[in-house]
Short mmCIF file of C-alpha atoms in Angstrom, two decimals:
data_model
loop_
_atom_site.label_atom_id
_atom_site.label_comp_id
_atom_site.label_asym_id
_atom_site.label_seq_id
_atom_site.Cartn_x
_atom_site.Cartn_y
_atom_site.Cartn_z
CA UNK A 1 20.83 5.89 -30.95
CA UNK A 2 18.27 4.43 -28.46
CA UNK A 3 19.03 1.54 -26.18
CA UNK A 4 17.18 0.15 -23.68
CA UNK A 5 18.16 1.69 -20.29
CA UNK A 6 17.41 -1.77 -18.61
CA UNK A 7 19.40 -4.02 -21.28
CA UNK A 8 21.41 -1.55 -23.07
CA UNK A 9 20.62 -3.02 -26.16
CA UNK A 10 19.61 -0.72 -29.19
CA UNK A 11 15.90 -0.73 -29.81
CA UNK A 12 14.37 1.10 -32.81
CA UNK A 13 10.65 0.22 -31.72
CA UNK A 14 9.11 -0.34 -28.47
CA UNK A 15 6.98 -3.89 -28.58
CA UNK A 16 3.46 -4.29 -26.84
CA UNK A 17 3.03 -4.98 -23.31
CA UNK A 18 -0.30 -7.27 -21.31
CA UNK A 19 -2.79 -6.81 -23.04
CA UNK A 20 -1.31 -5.91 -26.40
CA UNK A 21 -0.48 -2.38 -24.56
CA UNK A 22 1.37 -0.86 -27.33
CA UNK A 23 5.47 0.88 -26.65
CA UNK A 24 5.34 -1.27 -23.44
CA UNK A 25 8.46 -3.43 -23.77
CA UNK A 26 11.74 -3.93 -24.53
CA UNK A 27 12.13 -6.49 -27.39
CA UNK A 28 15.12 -8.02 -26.19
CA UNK A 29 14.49 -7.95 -22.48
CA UNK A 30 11.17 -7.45 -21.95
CA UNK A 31 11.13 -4.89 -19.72
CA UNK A 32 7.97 -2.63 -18.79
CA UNK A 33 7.71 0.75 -18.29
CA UNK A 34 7.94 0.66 -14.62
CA UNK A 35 11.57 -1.47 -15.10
CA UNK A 36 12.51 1.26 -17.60
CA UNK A 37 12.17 3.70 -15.14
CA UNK A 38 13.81 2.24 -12.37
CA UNK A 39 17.11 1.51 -14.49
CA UNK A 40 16.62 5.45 -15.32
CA UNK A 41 16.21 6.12 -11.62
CA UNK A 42 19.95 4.08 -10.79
CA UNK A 43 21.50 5.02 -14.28
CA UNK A 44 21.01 8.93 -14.76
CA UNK A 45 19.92 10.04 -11.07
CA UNK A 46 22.76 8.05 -9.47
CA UNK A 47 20.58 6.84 -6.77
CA UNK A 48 21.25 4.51 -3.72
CA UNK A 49 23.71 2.43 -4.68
CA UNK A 50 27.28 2.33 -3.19
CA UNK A 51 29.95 0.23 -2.04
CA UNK A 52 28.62 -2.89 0.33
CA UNK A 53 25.29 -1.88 -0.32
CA UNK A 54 22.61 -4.89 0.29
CA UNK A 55 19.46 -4.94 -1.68
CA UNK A 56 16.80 -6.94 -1.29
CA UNK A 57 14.34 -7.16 -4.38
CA UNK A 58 11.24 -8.25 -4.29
CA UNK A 59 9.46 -10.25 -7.57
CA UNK A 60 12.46 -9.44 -9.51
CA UNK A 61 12.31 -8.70 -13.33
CA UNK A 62 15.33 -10.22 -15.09
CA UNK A 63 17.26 -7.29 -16.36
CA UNK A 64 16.89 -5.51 -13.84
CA UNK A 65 18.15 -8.22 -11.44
CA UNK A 66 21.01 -8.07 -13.81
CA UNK A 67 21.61 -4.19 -13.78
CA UNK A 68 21.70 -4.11 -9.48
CA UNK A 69 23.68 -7.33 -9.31
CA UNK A 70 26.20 -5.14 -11.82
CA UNK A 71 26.38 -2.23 -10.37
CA UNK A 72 26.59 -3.84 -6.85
CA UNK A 73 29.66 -6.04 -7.73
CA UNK A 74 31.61 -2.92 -8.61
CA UNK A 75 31.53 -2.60 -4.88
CA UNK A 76 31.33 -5.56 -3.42
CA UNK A 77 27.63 -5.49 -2.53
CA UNK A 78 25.04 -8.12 -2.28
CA UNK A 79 21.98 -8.49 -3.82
CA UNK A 80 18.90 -10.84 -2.65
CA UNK A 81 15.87 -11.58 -4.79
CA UNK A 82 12.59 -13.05 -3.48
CA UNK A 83 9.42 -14.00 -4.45
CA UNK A 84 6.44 -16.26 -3.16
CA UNK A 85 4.70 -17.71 -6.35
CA UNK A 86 7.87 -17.16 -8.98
CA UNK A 87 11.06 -18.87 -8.40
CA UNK A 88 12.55 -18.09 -11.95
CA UNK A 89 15.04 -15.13 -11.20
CA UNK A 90 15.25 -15.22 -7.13
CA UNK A 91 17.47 -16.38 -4.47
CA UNK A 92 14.54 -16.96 -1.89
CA UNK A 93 11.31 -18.30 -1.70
CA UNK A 94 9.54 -16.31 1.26
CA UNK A 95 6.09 -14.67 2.20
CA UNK A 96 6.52 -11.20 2.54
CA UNK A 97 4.60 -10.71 5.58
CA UNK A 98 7.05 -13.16 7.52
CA UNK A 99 10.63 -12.22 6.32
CA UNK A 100 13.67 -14.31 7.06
CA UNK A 101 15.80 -12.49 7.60
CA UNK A 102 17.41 -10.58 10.60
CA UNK A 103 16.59 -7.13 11.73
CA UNK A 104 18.07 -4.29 9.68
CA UNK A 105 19.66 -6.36 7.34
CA UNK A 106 19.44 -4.07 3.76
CA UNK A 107 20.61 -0.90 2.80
CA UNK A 108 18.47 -0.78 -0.28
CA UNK A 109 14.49 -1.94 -0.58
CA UNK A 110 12.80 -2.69 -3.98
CA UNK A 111 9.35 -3.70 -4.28
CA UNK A 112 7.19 -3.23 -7.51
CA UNK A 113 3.85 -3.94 -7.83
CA UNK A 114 3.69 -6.64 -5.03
CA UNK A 115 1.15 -4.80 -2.21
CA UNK A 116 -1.99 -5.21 -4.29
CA UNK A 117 -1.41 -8.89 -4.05
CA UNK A 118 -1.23 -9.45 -0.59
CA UNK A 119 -4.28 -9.76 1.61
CA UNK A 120 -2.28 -8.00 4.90
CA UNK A 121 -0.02 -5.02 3.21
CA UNK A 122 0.28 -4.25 7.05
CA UNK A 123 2.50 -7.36 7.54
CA UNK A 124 4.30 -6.98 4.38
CA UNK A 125 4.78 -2.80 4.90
CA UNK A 126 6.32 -3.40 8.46
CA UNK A 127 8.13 -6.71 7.67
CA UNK A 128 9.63 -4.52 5.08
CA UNK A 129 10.35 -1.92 7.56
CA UNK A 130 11.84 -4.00 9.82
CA UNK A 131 14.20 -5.42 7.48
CA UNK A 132 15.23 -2.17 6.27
CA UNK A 133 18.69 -0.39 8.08
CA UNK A 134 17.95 2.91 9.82
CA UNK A 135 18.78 5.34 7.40
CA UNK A 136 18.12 2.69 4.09
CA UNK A 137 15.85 3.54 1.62
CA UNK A 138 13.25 1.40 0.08
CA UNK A 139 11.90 2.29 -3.44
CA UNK A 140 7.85 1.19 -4.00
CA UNK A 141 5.43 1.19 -6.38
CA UNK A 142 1.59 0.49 -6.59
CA UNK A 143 -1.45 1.04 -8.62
CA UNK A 144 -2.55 4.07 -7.37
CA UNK A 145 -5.52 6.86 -8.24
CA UNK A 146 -4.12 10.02 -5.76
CA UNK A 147 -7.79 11.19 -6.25
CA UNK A 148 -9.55 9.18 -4.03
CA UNK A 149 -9.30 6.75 -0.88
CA UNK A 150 -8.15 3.13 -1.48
CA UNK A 151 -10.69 0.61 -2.63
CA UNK A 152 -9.97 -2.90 -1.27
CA UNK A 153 -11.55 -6.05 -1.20
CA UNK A 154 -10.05 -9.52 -0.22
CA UNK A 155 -12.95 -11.55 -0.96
CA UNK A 156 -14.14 -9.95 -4.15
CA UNK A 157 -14.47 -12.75 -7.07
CA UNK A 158 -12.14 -12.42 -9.55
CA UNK A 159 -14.35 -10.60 -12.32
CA UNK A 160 -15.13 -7.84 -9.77
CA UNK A 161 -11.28 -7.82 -9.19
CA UNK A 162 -10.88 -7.18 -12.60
CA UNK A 163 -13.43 -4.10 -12.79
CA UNK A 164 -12.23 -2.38 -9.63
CA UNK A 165 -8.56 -3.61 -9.18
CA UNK A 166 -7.40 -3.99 -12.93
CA UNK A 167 -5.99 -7.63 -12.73
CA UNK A 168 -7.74 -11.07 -11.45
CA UNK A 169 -4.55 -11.25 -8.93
CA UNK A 170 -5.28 -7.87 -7.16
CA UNK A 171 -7.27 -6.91 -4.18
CA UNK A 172 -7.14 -3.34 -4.35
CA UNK A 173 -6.38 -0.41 -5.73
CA UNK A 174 -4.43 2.61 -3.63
CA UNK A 175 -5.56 5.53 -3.05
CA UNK A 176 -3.97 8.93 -1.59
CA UNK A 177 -3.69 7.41 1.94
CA UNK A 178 -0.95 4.53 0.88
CA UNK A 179 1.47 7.22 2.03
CA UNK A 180 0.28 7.28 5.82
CA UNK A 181 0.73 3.47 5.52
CA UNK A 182 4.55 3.19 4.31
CA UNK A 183 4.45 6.38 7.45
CA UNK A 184 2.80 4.12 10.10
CA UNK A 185 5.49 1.58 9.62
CA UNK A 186 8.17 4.27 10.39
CA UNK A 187 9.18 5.20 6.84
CA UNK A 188 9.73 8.83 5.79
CA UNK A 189 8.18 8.85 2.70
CA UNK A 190 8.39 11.51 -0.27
CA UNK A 191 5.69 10.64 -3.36
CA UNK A 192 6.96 11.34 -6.58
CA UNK A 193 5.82 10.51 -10.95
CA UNK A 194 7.73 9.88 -13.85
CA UNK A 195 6.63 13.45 -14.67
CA UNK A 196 8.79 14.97 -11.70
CA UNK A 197 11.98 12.60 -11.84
CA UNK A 198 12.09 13.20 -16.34
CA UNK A 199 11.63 15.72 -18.96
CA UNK A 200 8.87 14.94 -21.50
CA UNK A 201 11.46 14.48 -23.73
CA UNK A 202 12.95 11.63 -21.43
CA UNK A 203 9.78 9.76 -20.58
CA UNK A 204 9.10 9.99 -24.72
CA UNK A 205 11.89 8.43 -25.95
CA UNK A 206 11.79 5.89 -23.16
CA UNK A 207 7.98 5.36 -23.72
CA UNK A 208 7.62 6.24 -19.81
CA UNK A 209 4.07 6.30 -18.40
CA UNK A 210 3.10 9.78 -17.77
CA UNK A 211 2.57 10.07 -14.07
CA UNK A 212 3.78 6.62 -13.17
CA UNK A 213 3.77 6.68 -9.14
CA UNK A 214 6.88 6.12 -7.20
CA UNK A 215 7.27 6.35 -3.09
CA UNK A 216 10.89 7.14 -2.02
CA UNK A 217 10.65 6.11 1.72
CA UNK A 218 13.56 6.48 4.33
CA UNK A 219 13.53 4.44 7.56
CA UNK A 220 14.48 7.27 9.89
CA UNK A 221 18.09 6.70 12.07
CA UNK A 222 17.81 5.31 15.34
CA UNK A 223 17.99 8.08 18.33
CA UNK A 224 21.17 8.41 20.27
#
């Protein structure tokens, strides 16, 4: 039996994704490949979460709000979604580069696919940072190509965006030096794929992406 790792609910085919991207999402949830693998990430690696633990999660999808906000009541943690544009599944509307909220305030960081939006990722990597208690851990993922430098462009029209960035809404695509910029901003940072967190026979039956990126940064404990 196959069920969703996001929803739990028992899928015998995968539906298409954007762009009529076929084995992309869950037909009950919705969720993408990249949710998928998060859920897999909390559910089978046993990752991050604890008692009291504060998230913060940034564009939240829907199930997965609803798998954290789960696991987190088990032990009376709390869970804070945000977004700028979308106000469908958050708790705050806030710009990412000017956080409100106090120094050191979550345990746990999750931001998908957000950086390529935003015109100063400096501003949003340290306002993350900053957020973020010493010792917390903050999972990210980008569009990335580890074989070259990134390509940015703020003021590219939007069918350049599309040729160089993928999407209208993007400004760039990463390259291998995104990890000296979660580093910068005082984050240990360890770069792994889909490939080195699951089997192949995992990331089949879950229709994972093969090599889909994923930065494991710790903010490093204050000196005593």
């Amino acid at each position: 039996m196959l069920k969703c790792p996001a929803c739990r609910n028992e899928v015998t085919e995968w539906g298409p994704g954007p762009g009529g991207r076929p084995n992309a999402s869950c037909p009950y949830c919705g969720a993408l490949e990249r949710h998928r693998m998060l859920a897999l990430v909390f559910q089978e690696l046993r990752l991050f979460i604890s008692t009291s633990t504060a998230v913060l999660d940034y564009a939240p999808n829907r199930q997965m709000q609803k798998l954290l906000k789960r696991r987190l009541a088990q032990g009376g943690g709390t869970y804070v979604g945000v977004d700028l544009m979308d106000d469908r599944f958050i708790d705050s509307t806030v710009d990412a580069c000017h956080l409100p909220f106090p120094d050191s305030a979550f345990d746990l960081i999750v931001q998908f696919h957000v950086l390529e939006h935003i015109p100063d990722d400096g501003a949003a990597i340290r306002e993350m940072a900053r957020v973020l208690k010493p010792g917390g851990l903050c999972l990210v993922q980008v569009p990335c190509r580890r074989d070259r430098l990134t390509d940015e462009d703020p003021s590219a029209p939007e069918e350049e965006r599309i040729v160089r960035f993928g999407q209208a809404d993007h400004i760039r695509y990463y390259g291998s030096d995104f990890d000296d910029r979660l580093r910068a901003n005082g984050l240990d940072t360890t770069f792994m794929t889909s490939n080195d967190l699951f089997s192949d026979e995992r990331r089949s039956r879950f229709r994972l992406n093969e090599n889909d990126p994923l930065w494991i940064c710790r903010k490093a404990q204050a000196a005593k």
